[in-house]
Short mmCIF file of C-alpha atoms in Angstrom, two decimals:
data_model
loop_
_atom_site.label_atom_id
_atom_site.label_comp_id
_atom_site.label_asym_id
_atom_site.label_seq_id
_atom_site.Cartn_x
_atom_site.Cartn_y
_atom_site.Cartn_z
CA MET A 196 13.44 -2.47 14.39
CA SER A 197 12.70 -0.16 11.56
CA GLY A 198 9.12 1.19 10.89
CA GLY A 199 8.60 -0.07 7.48
CA ALA A 200 9.60 -3.64 8.29
CA LEU A 201 7.29 -3.61 11.24
CA VAL A 202 4.35 -2.09 9.29
CA LEU A 203 4.79 -4.96 6.72
CA ALA A 204 4.89 -7.58 9.47
CA ARG A 205 1.65 -6.29 10.98
CA ALA A 206 0.05 -6.03 7.62
CA LEU A 207 0.81 -9.79 7.02
CA LYS A 208 -0.50 -10.69 10.43
CA GLN A 209 -3.70 -8.73 9.66
CA GLN A 210 -4.02 -10.94 6.53
CA GLY A 211 -3.90 -14.06 8.65
CA VAL A 212 -0.34 -15.11 7.62
CA GLU A 213 1.00 -17.88 9.89
CA VAL A 214 4.17 -18.74 8.17
CA VAL A 215 6.71 -17.02 5.72
CA PHE A 216 9.16 -18.85 3.63
CA GLY A 217 12.35 -17.03 2.47
CA ILE A 218 16.00 -16.26 2.46
CA VAL A 219 17.25 -13.16 4.11
CA GLY A 220 19.98 -10.73 3.17
CA ILE A 221 20.23 -7.09 2.23
CA PRO A 222 17.76 -5.43 2.40
CA VAL A 223 15.21 -7.85 4.03
CA VAL A 224 16.73 -9.12 7.24
CA GLU A 225 14.85 -6.50 9.24
CA ILE A 226 11.52 -7.75 7.61
CA ALA A 227 12.34 -11.33 8.73
CA ASP A 228 13.04 -10.11 12.34
CA ALA A 229 9.80 -8.10 12.37
CA ILE A 230 7.83 -11.06 11.04
CA GLN A 231 9.10 -13.26 13.90
CA ALA A 232 8.51 -10.53 16.46
CA GLU A 233 4.92 -10.42 15.34
CA GLY A 234 4.58 -14.19 16.11
CA ILE A 235 4.80 -15.34 12.39
CA ARG A 236 7.06 -18.25 11.82
CA PHE A 237 9.81 -17.69 9.41
CA ILE A 238 11.39 -20.73 7.61
CA GLY A 239 14.80 -19.87 6.15
CA PHE A 240 15.58 -21.84 3.08
CA ARG A 241 18.83 -22.41 1.01
CA ASN A 242 17.48 -21.48 -2.42
CA GLU A 243 14.77 -18.96 -3.41
CA GLN A 244 13.28 -21.35 -5.92
CA SER A 245 12.57 -23.90 -3.12
CA CYS A 246 11.14 -21.32 -0.79
CA SER A 247 8.83 -19.94 -3.48
CA TYR A 248 7.60 -23.48 -4.30
CA ALA A 249 6.87 -23.96 -0.53
CA ALA A 250 4.82 -20.69 -0.57
CA SER A 251 2.95 -22.01 -3.58
CA ALA A 252 2.11 -25.29 -1.91
CA TRP A 253 1.03 -23.55 1.23
CA GLY A 254 -1.31 -21.53 -0.82
CA TYR A 255 -2.94 -24.61 -2.34
CA LEU A 256 -3.15 -26.41 1.03
CA ALA A 257 -4.35 -23.54 3.16
CA GLN A 258 -6.65 -21.89 0.46
CA GLN A 259 -5.01 -18.55 1.32
CA PRO A 260 -1.87 -16.98 -0.16
CA GLY A 261 1.46 -18.48 0.76
CA VAL A 262 4.11 -15.86 1.44
CA CYS A 263 7.67 -15.90 0.19
CA LEU A 264 10.32 -13.31 1.15
CA ALA A 265 13.40 -12.65 -1.12
CA VAL A 266 16.27 -10.35 -1.35
CA SER A 267 16.58 -7.89 -4.16
CA GLY A 268 17.80 -8.65 -7.64
CA PRO A 269 19.00 -12.27 -7.94
CA GLY A 270 16.72 -13.31 -5.11
CA VAL A 271 13.61 -12.20 -6.85
CA VAL A 272 14.84 -13.61 -10.09
CA HIS A 273 15.23 -17.00 -8.48
CA ALA A 274 11.89 -16.73 -6.72
CA LEU A 275 10.18 -15.97 -10.01
CA ALA A 276 9.93 -19.70 -10.51
CA GLY A 277 7.43 -20.01 -7.77
CA VAL A 278 5.51 -16.94 -9.07
CA VAL A 279 5.04 -18.63 -12.47
CA HIS A 280 4.39 -21.93 -10.89
CA SER A 281 1.52 -20.42 -8.80
CA GLN A 282 0.11 -18.45 -11.72
CA VAL A 283 -0.09 -21.38 -14.05
CA ASN A 284 -1.29 -23.88 -11.37
CA THR A 285 -3.71 -21.16 -10.12
CA TRP A 286 -2.57 -21.27 -6.41
CA PRO A 287 -2.56 -18.16 -4.33
CA MET A 288 0.92 -16.84 -3.51
CA VAL A 289 2.50 -13.50 -2.58
CA LEU A 290 6.17 -12.80 -3.25
CA ILE A 291 7.71 -9.94 -1.31
CA GLY A 292 10.98 -8.66 -2.59
CA GLY A 293 13.39 -6.19 -1.29
CA ALA A 294 14.78 -3.62 -3.74
CA CYS A 295 17.34 -0.94 -3.98
CA GLU A 296 16.60 2.62 -2.63
CA ALA A 297 14.12 4.25 -5.09
CA ALA A 298 16.42 7.29 -5.40
CA LEU A 299 19.25 5.14 -6.57
CA GLU A 300 17.41 3.54 -9.52
CA GLY A 301 19.36 3.98 -12.75
CA ALA A 302 22.56 4.74 -10.83
CA GLY A 303 23.90 1.15 -10.89
CA ALA A 304 22.64 0.49 -7.32
CA PHE A 305 23.30 -2.78 -5.40
CA GLN A 306 21.37 -5.58 -7.01
CA GLU A 307 19.24 -3.10 -9.04
CA CYS A 308 16.57 -4.94 -11.06
CA ARG A 309 13.27 -4.05 -12.60
CA GLN A 310 11.47 -6.33 -10.34
CA VAL A 311 7.80 -4.95 -10.77
CA GLU A 312 8.10 -5.16 -14.48
CA MET A 313 9.77 -8.53 -14.34
CA CYS A 314 6.92 -10.12 -12.23
CA ARG A 315 4.04 -8.38 -13.84
CA PRO A 316 3.64 -10.74 -16.95
CA TYR A 317 3.43 -13.83 -14.54
CA ALA A 318 1.33 -12.44 -11.77
CA LYS A 319 -2.20 -11.02 -11.27
CA TYR A 320 -0.82 -8.02 -9.36
CA SER A 321 2.64 -6.46 -9.17
CA ALA A 322 3.25 -3.26 -7.41
CA ARG A 323 5.67 -1.23 -5.22
CA ALA A 324 4.92 0.35 -1.97
CA GLN A 325 5.68 4.08 -2.51
CA THR A 326 5.66 5.04 1.12
CA VAL A 327 5.62 3.31 4.59
CA ALA A 328 2.00 4.35 4.91
CA HIS A 329 1.28 2.70 1.56
CA ILE A 330 2.43 -0.80 2.70
CA PRO A 331 -0.84 -2.09 4.33
CA SER A 332 -2.85 -1.14 1.30
CA VAL A 333 -0.47 -2.83 -1.19
CA VAL A 334 -0.28 -5.95 0.92
CA GLU A 335 -4.21 -6.12 1.07
CA ARG A 336 -4.42 -5.61 -2.66
CA ALA A 337 -1.83 -8.37 -3.31
CA PHE A 338 -3.81 -10.84 -1.12
CA ALA A 339 -7.09 -9.88 -2.75
CA HIS A 340 -5.72 -10.37 -6.25
CA ALA A 341 -3.96 -13.69 -5.27
CA ALA A 342 -6.94 -15.18 -3.65
CA SER A 343 -9.94 -13.81 -5.72
CA GLY A 344 -11.65 -15.58 -8.60
CA ARG A 345 -9.09 -17.80 -10.17
CA PRO A 346 -6.20 -17.77 -7.57
CA GLY A 347 -2.78 -16.84 -8.75
CA ALA A 348 0.47 -14.98 -7.80
CA ALA A 349 1.06 -11.40 -6.63
CA TYR A 350 4.28 -9.45 -6.16
CA VAL A 351 5.07 -6.72 -3.67
CA ASP A 352 8.16 -4.60 -4.14
CA LEU A 353 9.83 -2.88 -1.05
CA PRO A 354 12.62 -0.47 -1.61
CA ALA A 355 15.31 -0.40 1.14
CA ASP A 356 14.41 3.09 2.11
CA ILE A 357 10.81 2.16 2.59
CA ILE A 358 11.80 -0.96 4.67
CA GLN A 359 13.93 1.29 6.92
CA GLY A 360 11.56 4.32 6.78
CA ALA A 361 9.80 5.66 9.84
CA ALA A 362 6.11 4.81 10.26
CA PRO A 363 3.56 7.49 10.67
CA GLU A 364 1.58 7.66 13.83
CA ALA A 365 -1.71 6.94 12.09
CA LEU A 366 -1.94 4.14 9.49
CA PHE A 367 -4.79 2.94 7.30
CA ASP A 368 -5.29 -0.70 8.50
CA PRO A 369 -7.38 -2.56 5.88
CA PRO A 370 -9.23 -5.65 7.22
CA ARG A 371 -8.30 -9.13 6.23
CA PHE A 372 -9.35 -9.86 2.68
CA ARG A 373 -11.98 -12.65 2.21
CA PRO A 374 -12.86 -13.67 -1.37
CA ALA A 375 -16.49 -13.39 -2.59
CA VAL A 376 -18.07 -16.45 -3.92
CA GLY A 377 -21.00 -16.90 -6.43
CA LEU A 378 -23.53 -19.19 -7.93
CA ALA A 379 -24.07 -20.20 -11.53
CA ASP A 380 -26.95 -19.06 -13.70
CA PRO A 381 -29.90 -21.17 -12.58
CA GLN A 382 -31.18 -21.56 -16.28
CA ALA A 383 -27.67 -22.88 -17.32
CA VAL A 384 -27.77 -25.30 -14.36
CA ALA A 385 -31.19 -26.60 -15.41
CA ARG A 386 -30.08 -27.19 -19.03
CA ALA A 387 -27.02 -28.99 -17.75
CA ALA A 388 -29.22 -31.20 -15.69
CA ARG A 389 -31.29 -32.12 -18.64
CA LEU A 390 -28.18 -33.04 -20.62
CA LEU A 391 -27.09 -35.36 -17.81
CA ALA A 392 -30.52 -36.86 -17.55
CA ALA A 393 -30.47 -37.88 -21.15
CA ALA A 394 -26.75 -39.17 -21.05
CA ARG A 395 -26.06 -42.94 -21.49
CA SER A 396 -22.34 -42.86 -20.79
CA PRO A 397 -21.52 -39.80 -18.61
CA LEU A 398 -18.24 -39.03 -17.19
CA LEU A 399 -17.26 -36.70 -14.29
CA VAL A 400 -13.70 -35.35 -14.50
CA VAL A 401 -12.47 -34.23 -11.08
CA GLY A 402 -9.69 -31.58 -11.34
CA LYS A 403 -7.40 -30.12 -8.74
CA GLY A 404 -9.62 -27.04 -8.83
CA ALA A 405 -12.18 -29.13 -6.94
CA ALA A 406 -9.54 -30.04 -4.32
CA TYR A 407 -8.38 -26.41 -3.87
CA ALA A 408 -12.04 -25.23 -3.59
CA ARG A 409 -12.70 -27.81 -0.90
CA ALA A 410 -15.60 -29.21 -2.90
CA GLU A 411 -15.24 -32.85 -1.77
CA ALA A 412 -18.53 -33.03 0.08
CA GLN A 413 -20.48 -31.59 -2.81
CA VAL A 414 -18.67 -33.74 -5.44
CA ARG A 415 -19.13 -36.92 -3.43
CA ALA A 416 -22.89 -36.18 -3.09
CA LEU A 417 -23.10 -35.72 -6.83
CA VAL A 418 -21.33 -39.02 -7.56
CA GLU A 419 -23.62 -40.83 -5.04
CA LYS A 420 -26.77 -39.30 -6.45
CA TYR A 421 -25.97 -39.53 -10.22
CA GLN A 422 -23.79 -42.73 -10.06
CA ALA A 423 -21.71 -41.69 -13.00
CA PRO A 424 -18.20 -42.86 -13.51
CA PHE A 425 -15.59 -40.24 -12.42
CA LEU A 426 -12.05 -39.67 -13.59
CA PRO A 427 -9.70 -37.75 -11.14
CA THR A 428 -6.81 -35.83 -12.57
CA PRO A 429 -3.55 -36.45 -10.74
CA MET A 430 -4.06 -33.84 -8.09
CA GLY A 431 -7.89 -34.38 -8.05
CA LYS A 432 -7.17 -37.72 -6.41
CA GLY A 433 -9.04 -38.23 -3.00
CA VAL A 434 -11.82 -35.63 -3.75
CA VAL A 435 -13.80 -38.81 -4.07
CA PRO A 436 -11.96 -41.78 -2.49
CA ASP A 437 -9.88 -43.69 -5.10
CA ALA A 438 -11.46 -46.90 -3.88
CA HIS A 439 -14.90 -45.82 -4.86
CA PRO A 440 -16.45 -48.35 -7.38
CA ARG A 441 -17.30 -45.58 -9.82
CA ASN A 442 -13.54 -44.53 -10.22
CA ALA A 443 -12.53 -44.85 -13.83
CA ALA A 444 -8.87 -44.09 -13.36
CA SER A 445 -7.73 -47.58 -14.28
CA ALA A 446 -9.68 -47.33 -17.44
CA ARG A 447 -8.87 -43.74 -18.28
CA SER A 448 -8.51 -44.00 -22.02
CA ALA A 449 -11.71 -45.93 -22.51
CA ALA A 450 -13.56 -43.42 -20.17
CA LEU A 451 -12.44 -40.43 -22.08
CA ALA A 452 -13.22 -42.00 -25.49
CA GLY A 453 -16.57 -43.55 -24.50
CA ALA A 454 -18.35 -40.68 -22.68
CA ASP A 455 -21.24 -38.97 -24.32
CA VAL A 456 -21.51 -36.22 -21.72
CA ILE A 457 -18.46 -35.07 -19.84
CA VAL A 458 -18.70 -32.80 -16.82
CA LEU A 459 -15.43 -30.90 -15.99
CA LEU A 460 -15.24 -30.21 -12.33
CA GLY A 461 -12.52 -27.62 -11.77
CA ALA A 462 -10.43 -29.33 -14.56
CA ARG A 463 -8.90 -27.49 -17.50
CA VAL A 464 -8.71 -29.05 -20.89
CA ASN A 465 -5.09 -28.65 -21.21
CA TRP A 466 -2.17 -31.09 -21.92
CA LEU A 467 -3.26 -33.12 -18.93
CA LEU A 468 -6.46 -33.99 -20.71
CA HIS A 469 -4.85 -34.04 -24.18
CA PHE A 470 -6.47 -30.73 -25.20
CA GLY A 471 -9.78 -32.71 -25.50
CA ARG A 472 -8.44 -34.72 -28.45
CA ARG A 473 -9.29 -38.03 -26.88
CA PHE A 474 -12.99 -37.13 -26.12
CA ALA A 475 -15.46 -38.64 -28.46
CA PRO A 476 -16.27 -36.21 -31.38
CA THR A 477 -19.78 -36.10 -30.43
CA ALA A 478 -19.43 -35.75 -26.68
CA LYS A 479 -21.29 -32.79 -25.00
CA LEU A 480 -19.18 -30.90 -22.44
CA ILE A 481 -20.46 -29.16 -19.32
CA GLN A 482 -17.71 -27.21 -17.50
CA ILE A 483 -17.75 -25.82 -14.01
CA ASP A 484 -15.15 -23.31 -13.14
CA VAL A 485 -14.69 -20.13 -11.10
CA CYS A 486 -13.04 -18.50 -14.18
CA ALA A 487 -15.19 -17.36 -17.13
CA GLU A 488 -12.18 -16.94 -19.47
CA GLU A 489 -11.41 -20.71 -19.00
CA MET A 490 -14.71 -21.81 -20.48
CA GLY A 491 -14.50 -23.46 -23.77
CA VAL A 492 -10.64 -23.40 -24.12
CA ASN A 493 -9.70 -26.03 -26.67
CA VAL A 494 -13.18 -27.59 -26.84
CA PRO A 495 -16.68 -26.29 -27.57
CA LEU A 496 -19.04 -26.53 -24.61
CA ALA A 497 -22.61 -27.55 -24.34
CA GLU A 498 -22.97 -25.55 -21.04
CA ALA A 499 -20.73 -23.32 -19.03
CA LEU A 500 -21.46 -22.96 -15.25
CA VAL A 501 -19.44 -20.16 -13.79
CA GLY A 502 -19.13 -19.87 -10.00
CA HIS A 503 -17.60 -21.17 -6.80
CA LEU A 504 -17.30 -24.90 -7.41
CA PRO A 505 -18.96 -26.19 -4.18
CA LEU A 506 -21.92 -24.01 -4.57
CA VAL A 507 -22.36 -24.79 -8.34
CA VAL A 508 -21.83 -28.60 -7.81
CA GLN A 509 -24.61 -28.38 -5.04
CA GLN A 510 -26.88 -26.60 -7.60
CA LEU A 511 -26.33 -29.27 -10.17
CA THR A 512 -26.83 -32.17 -7.73
CA ASP A 513 -30.05 -30.54 -6.47
CA ALA A 514 -31.30 -30.26 -10.18
CA LEU A 515 -30.74 -33.91 -10.86
CA GLU A 516 -33.45 -36.39 -10.11
CA GLY A 517 -31.36 -39.50 -9.50
CA PRO A 518 -28.99 -41.89 -11.26
CA PHE A 519 -28.47 -41.52 -14.97
CA VAL A 520 -29.90 -45.01 -15.24
CA PRO A 521 -31.92 -46.86 -12.59
CA ASP A 522 -29.26 -49.40 -11.88
CA PRO A 523 -25.86 -48.38 -13.42
CA ASP A 524 -24.15 -51.75 -12.67
CA ALA A 525 -26.86 -53.68 -14.44
CA ASP A 526 -28.28 -51.19 -16.88
CA SER A 527 -25.17 -49.34 -18.15
CA GLU A 528 -22.97 -51.05 -20.72
CA PHE A 529 -20.52 -47.99 -20.22
CA VAL A 530 -20.16 -48.81 -16.52
CA ARG A 531 -19.71 -52.42 -17.11
CA MET A 532 -17.10 -51.99 -19.88
CA LEU A 533 -15.14 -49.61 -17.63
CA ALA A 534 -15.13 -51.96 -14.77
CA ALA A 535 -13.92 -54.85 -16.89
CA ARG A 536 -11.18 -52.60 -18.32
CA ALA A 537 -10.14 -51.43 -14.97
CA GLN A 538 -9.99 -54.98 -13.56
CA SER A 539 -7.81 -56.18 -16.41
CA ASN A 540 -5.48 -53.30 -15.99
CA ALA A 541 -5.29 -53.77 -12.31
CA GLU A 542 -4.36 -57.36 -12.67
CA ARG A 543 -1.55 -56.53 -15.04
CA GLN A 544 -0.34 -53.78 -12.57
CA ARG A 545 -0.36 -56.38 -9.69
CA GLU A 546 2.06 -58.59 -11.51
CA LYS A 547 4.56 -55.73 -11.68
CA TYR A 548 4.28 -55.20 -7.94
CA LEU A 549 5.38 -58.83 -7.32
CA SER A 550 8.53 -58.98 -9.53
CA ASP A 551 11.56 -60.30 -7.75
CA ALA A 552 13.96 -59.00 -10.31
CA LEU A 553 16.98 -56.99 -9.06
CA PRO A 554 17.72 -54.27 -9.31
CA MET A 555 14.10 -53.37 -8.48
CA SER A 556 11.70 -51.85 -10.76
CA TYR A 557 9.71 -48.62 -9.98
CA TYR A 558 6.59 -50.74 -9.49
CA ARG A 559 8.19 -53.06 -6.93
CA ALA A 560 9.73 -50.22 -5.07
CA PHE A 561 6.45 -48.37 -4.93
CA ALA A 562 4.56 -51.51 -3.81
CA GLU A 563 6.93 -51.84 -0.83
CA ILE A 564 6.45 -48.18 0.10
CA LYS A 565 2.70 -48.17 -0.37
CA ARG A 566 1.88 -51.08 1.87
CA ARG A 567 3.71 -49.36 4.81
CA LEU A 568 2.14 -45.91 4.61
CA PRO A 569 -0.29 -44.60 7.17
CA ALA A 570 -3.80 -44.04 5.99
CA ASP A 571 -3.44 -40.25 6.56
CA VAL A 572 -0.11 -39.95 4.79
CA VAL A 573 0.64 -36.81 2.69
CA LEU A 574 2.62 -37.83 -0.43
CA VAL A 575 4.76 -35.57 -2.38
CA SER A 576 5.55 -36.99 -5.83
CA GLU A 577 8.23 -35.54 -7.96
CA GLY A 578 10.34 -36.69 -11.05
CA ALA A 579 9.63 -37.88 -14.59
CA ASN A 580 9.02 -41.66 -14.48
CA THR A 581 8.90 -41.49 -10.61
CA MET A 582 5.94 -39.12 -10.72
CA ASP A 583 4.13 -40.64 -13.69
CA ILE A 584 4.27 -44.19 -12.39
CA ALA A 585 3.50 -43.34 -8.85
CA ARG A 586 0.35 -41.53 -10.06
CA THR A 587 -1.08 -44.93 -10.88
CA VAL A 588 0.05 -46.83 -7.76
CA PHE A 589 -0.77 -44.72 -4.73
CA ASP A 590 -4.42 -44.30 -3.70
CA PHE A 591 -6.04 -41.57 -1.63
CA ASP A 592 -9.17 -41.37 0.52
CA GLU A 593 -9.06 -37.63 1.04
CA PRO A 594 -8.16 -34.60 -1.04
CA ARG A 595 -5.13 -32.46 -0.93
CA ARG A 596 -3.02 -35.43 0.24
CA ARG A 597 -1.05 -35.79 -2.95
CA LEU A 598 1.17 -33.04 -4.26
CA ASP A 599 3.06 -32.89 -7.47
CA CYS A 600 4.26 -30.30 -9.88
CA ALA A 601 0.81 -30.10 -11.45
CA THR A 602 0.10 -28.13 -14.62
CA PHE A 603 3.54 -26.35 -14.96
CA ALA A 604 5.35 -29.67 -14.74
CA ASN A 605 8.50 -28.17 -13.32
CA MET A 606 11.17 -30.05 -11.47
CA GLY A 607 12.69 -28.91 -8.16
CA VAL A 608 9.45 -28.65 -6.22
CA GLY A 609 9.80 -31.73 -4.15
CA MET A 610 11.49 -30.46 -0.89
CA GLY A 611 9.80 -27.17 -0.78
CA PHE A 612 6.36 -28.79 -1.16
CA ALA A 613 7.33 -31.39 1.47
CA ILE A 614 8.35 -28.71 4.05
CA ALA A 615 5.19 -26.79 3.46
CA ALA A 616 3.07 -29.90 3.73
CA GLN A 617 4.58 -30.96 7.02
CA LEU A 618 4.10 -27.43 8.43
CA TYR A 619 0.48 -27.54 7.35
CA TYR A 620 -0.36 -31.16 8.26
CA THR A 621 1.26 -31.17 11.72
CA GLN A 622 -0.48 -34.38 12.74
CA SER A 623 0.28 -36.51 9.71
CA ARG A 624 3.44 -37.84 8.17
CA VAL A 625 4.71 -36.40 4.89
CA VAL A 626 6.55 -38.80 2.62
CA ALA A 627 8.35 -37.35 -0.47
CA VAL A 628 8.96 -39.92 -3.22
CA VAL A 629 11.28 -38.17 -5.64
CA GLY A 630 13.41 -39.15 -8.59
CA ASP A 631 17.20 -38.66 -8.25
CA SER A 632 17.43 -36.05 -11.02
CA ALA A 633 14.51 -34.09 -9.42
CA PHE A 634 16.00 -34.31 -6.01
CA GLY A 635 19.17 -32.75 -7.20
CA PHE A 636 17.35 -29.44 -7.64
CA SER A 637 16.67 -28.93 -3.95
CA ALA A 638 18.83 -31.45 -2.00
CA MET A 639 20.21 -28.89 0.37
CA GLU A 640 16.71 -28.17 1.70
CA LEU A 641 17.23 -31.21 3.76
CA GLU A 642 19.21 -28.98 6.04
CA THR A 643 16.29 -26.56 6.06
CA ALA A 644 13.89 -29.34 7.16
CA VAL A 645 16.31 -30.67 9.82
CA ARG A 646 16.75 -27.06 11.22
CA ALA A 647 12.97 -26.70 11.25
CA ARG A 648 12.63 -30.07 13.09
CA LEU A 649 10.32 -31.56 10.45
CA PRO A 650 10.00 -35.40 10.46
CA LEU A 651 9.95 -35.81 6.66
CA VAL A 652 10.56 -39.15 5.11
CA VAL A 653 12.23 -38.71 1.70
CA VAL A 654 12.73 -41.61 -0.72
CA VAL A 655 14.98 -40.98 -3.53
CA ILE A 656 14.19 -43.27 -6.34
CA ASN A 657 17.69 -43.63 -7.78
CA ASN A 658 18.03 -44.86 -11.39
CA SER A 659 21.22 -42.86 -12.09
CA GLY A 660 19.61 -40.72 -14.72
CA ILE A 661 17.16 -38.37 -16.14
CA TYR A 662 14.35 -40.53 -17.35
CA PHE A 663 16.83 -43.41 -17.77
CA GLY A 664 20.32 -44.17 -16.39
CA LEU A 665 23.15 -46.53 -16.99
CA ASP A 666 24.75 -49.08 -14.62
CA ARG A 667 28.43 -48.54 -13.71
CA GLU A 668 29.79 -50.90 -16.40
CA GLN A 669 27.66 -49.25 -19.12
CA TYR A 670 28.52 -45.74 -17.87
CA GLU A 671 32.32 -46.37 -17.92
CA GLU A 672 32.15 -47.95 -21.34
CA ARG A 673 30.19 -45.05 -22.70
CA GLU A 674 32.41 -42.56 -21.03
CA ARG A 675 35.59 -44.11 -22.55
CA ALA A 676 34.01 -43.99 -25.89
CA GLY A 677 32.88 -40.33 -25.54
CA THR A 678 29.21 -41.31 -26.07
CA LEU A 679 27.82 -40.68 -22.63
CA PRO A 680 24.19 -39.91 -23.09
CA SER A 681 22.91 -36.45 -21.82
CA THR A 682 20.41 -38.21 -19.66
CA ALA A 683 23.07 -40.21 -17.63
CA LEU A 684 23.97 -39.15 -14.12
CA THR A 685 26.85 -40.63 -12.01
CA PRO A 686 25.77 -44.22 -11.16
CA GLU A 687 24.56 -44.94 -7.53
CA VAL A 688 25.23 -41.45 -6.05
CA ARG A 689 25.13 -41.84 -2.20
CA TYR A 690 22.36 -39.28 -1.55
CA GLU A 691 21.88 -40.74 1.93
CA LEU A 692 25.17 -39.41 3.06
CA ILE A 693 23.95 -35.82 2.43
CA ALA A 694 21.12 -36.51 4.82
CA GLU A 695 23.69 -37.77 7.41
CA ALA A 696 25.83 -34.74 6.92
CA VAL A 697 23.00 -32.40 7.96
CA GLY A 698 21.98 -34.38 11.00
CA ALA A 699 19.31 -36.74 9.51
CA LYS A 700 19.20 -40.47 9.07
CA GLY A 701 20.21 -42.06 5.78
CA TYR A 702 19.58 -45.54 4.37
CA LEU A 703 20.96 -47.10 1.31
CA VAL A 704 18.58 -49.88 -0.03
CA ARG A 705 18.94 -52.30 -2.99
CA THR A 706 16.27 -54.94 -2.34
CA PRO A 707 12.58 -54.96 -1.48
CA GLU A 708 13.25 -56.33 2.07
CA GLU A 709 15.87 -53.48 2.77
CA LEU A 710 13.41 -50.91 1.32
CA GLY A 711 10.49 -52.14 3.51
CA SER A 712 12.62 -52.18 6.66
CA ALA A 713 13.96 -48.65 5.97
CA VAL A 714 10.43 -47.28 5.36
CA GLU A 715 9.21 -48.71 8.65
CA GLN A 716 12.25 -47.40 10.61
CA ALA A 717 11.78 -43.92 8.94
CA LEU A 718 8.09 -43.80 9.87
CA ALA A 719 8.92 -44.82 13.48
CA SER A 720 11.38 -41.94 13.84
CA ASP A 721 10.57 -38.44 15.05
CA GLY A 722 13.35 -36.94 12.80
CA LEU A 723 14.08 -36.71 9.11
CA SER A 724 15.11 -39.69 7.15
CA LEU A 725 16.30 -40.16 3.63
CA ILE A 726 16.15 -43.48 1.85
CA ASN A 727 18.38 -43.94 -1.15
CA CYS A 728 16.63 -46.62 -3.17
CA LEU A 729 18.62 -48.01 -6.04
CA ILE A 730 16.49 -49.27 -8.88
CA ALA A 731 17.15 -50.62 -12.29
CA PRO A 732 18.72 -47.76 -14.37
CA GLY A 733 16.73 -48.59 -17.51
CA GLY A 734 19.54 -48.12 -20.05
CA GLN A 735 19.54 -45.71 -22.86
CA GLN A 736 16.10 -45.42 -24.58
CA LYS A 737 14.50 -43.06 -27.15
CA LEU A 738 12.42 -40.33 -25.53
CA ASP A 739 9.12 -39.67 -27.17
CA PHE A 740 7.23 -36.40 -26.59
CA ALA A 741 4.67 -36.73 -29.37
CA TRP A 742 1.97 -37.95 -26.86
CA MET A 743 1.54 -34.31 -25.76
CA ALA A 744 -0.15 -33.32 -28.99
CA LYS A 745 -2.27 -36.49 -29.43
#
């Protein structure tokens, strides 16, 4: 085993790495061997995009950088997807890429690529180890940048001659990096508390930053003391249990438009919150975030509280005297309006759950899945309609139990996320509910999961299209006419047979009864199961993207 590869493996172990996701080949096979020799688990994938997404998800779940290993050139290009995903979603991740020998750069070397420069615009740190002795320092800096302040991605470039180079007898061995945390300005906290004390229709917006920061205890204490309605973003669900009476998710539009003071708890005012354009024009905003540069993006702030979210939320809770009104249920018109709106919306949603129409709708399929899931389930949600609708159906009592593409909104994350989640949550079941078009990005990672002996349950919501599909008769008619829409996929593809081909269990279901039975059997199994759930295709419809700017 070469010196450089072993030095890297030991540097990763020093940083607390437990698992590395990757694909081997020249020149990184020796790195994977060294990683395994050091007791770190290596999960070999079938596509670099998927393993980079797995590393990204691990970073979010574990609150420390996930690690991806890729071969030089095309491997790093493919893994760049996870680097950008991590940077935009602010999850800590380190990509390690092999590279051609440094002396051969510019000579047309095997898979030669300007990888450090390519990753730099999309990472907080991008550097090459210049010598074997330099490896531990570069690794430590990569982890420091990825995990500090606002988390993000880092890249470490390792030329083949460094990987195979001899290690010196004495090496600088930097300690494991641990991020520093800080409090907000006490005077700014006091001013924010006075704003909240004067509020009559306050709203707490709980973002995925609160989930990542493990601020659930502090946010729950704030909700209980202040008694304001709260609105979780899709990946902020579970920071406060969805069943909490102050949850305004079912009256989202009314909550955003009616609030006079809005507290952003690890939530960015980006497209997910309509750039702030649905806030009341007179609303006062208080933003709590670890990143000073994020303060006031798209909206003016009344107060900016910069610091580590659990600490700052605790500061704010301590500064408050009690509920925003003595009895919110009786004294707050805002609370009563949101409760009535939520009840009305929930009743309309329940009607959709009970529809007996065949093929099934998204809502009926999700209802059958939901009622059979264990309380501690980890749900991976991917797709267009599949993800959007599922967000309104599945409830969570704990944070970091729902994973989706988040801010970057990219498809192809489902299988990588599910594999990382099952490795992290070893005592819970991971269920991936994915659209058929999204599943196509990473379907062969079923073999990865089977090889790793991970008991995933994958439900492919198959509407035979991207957004909308066509039934077989419609498809054949449009194909003959030469007018097949670009969103159409082959009707009723047999995805469950892919699962069976790699040693997993496959189910094809068309009715609620078949779906319910398949979910129960899959959860009772200790192996991987895939359920191919055929639903109503939807037919060709006009796609409208204007909501993003509204």
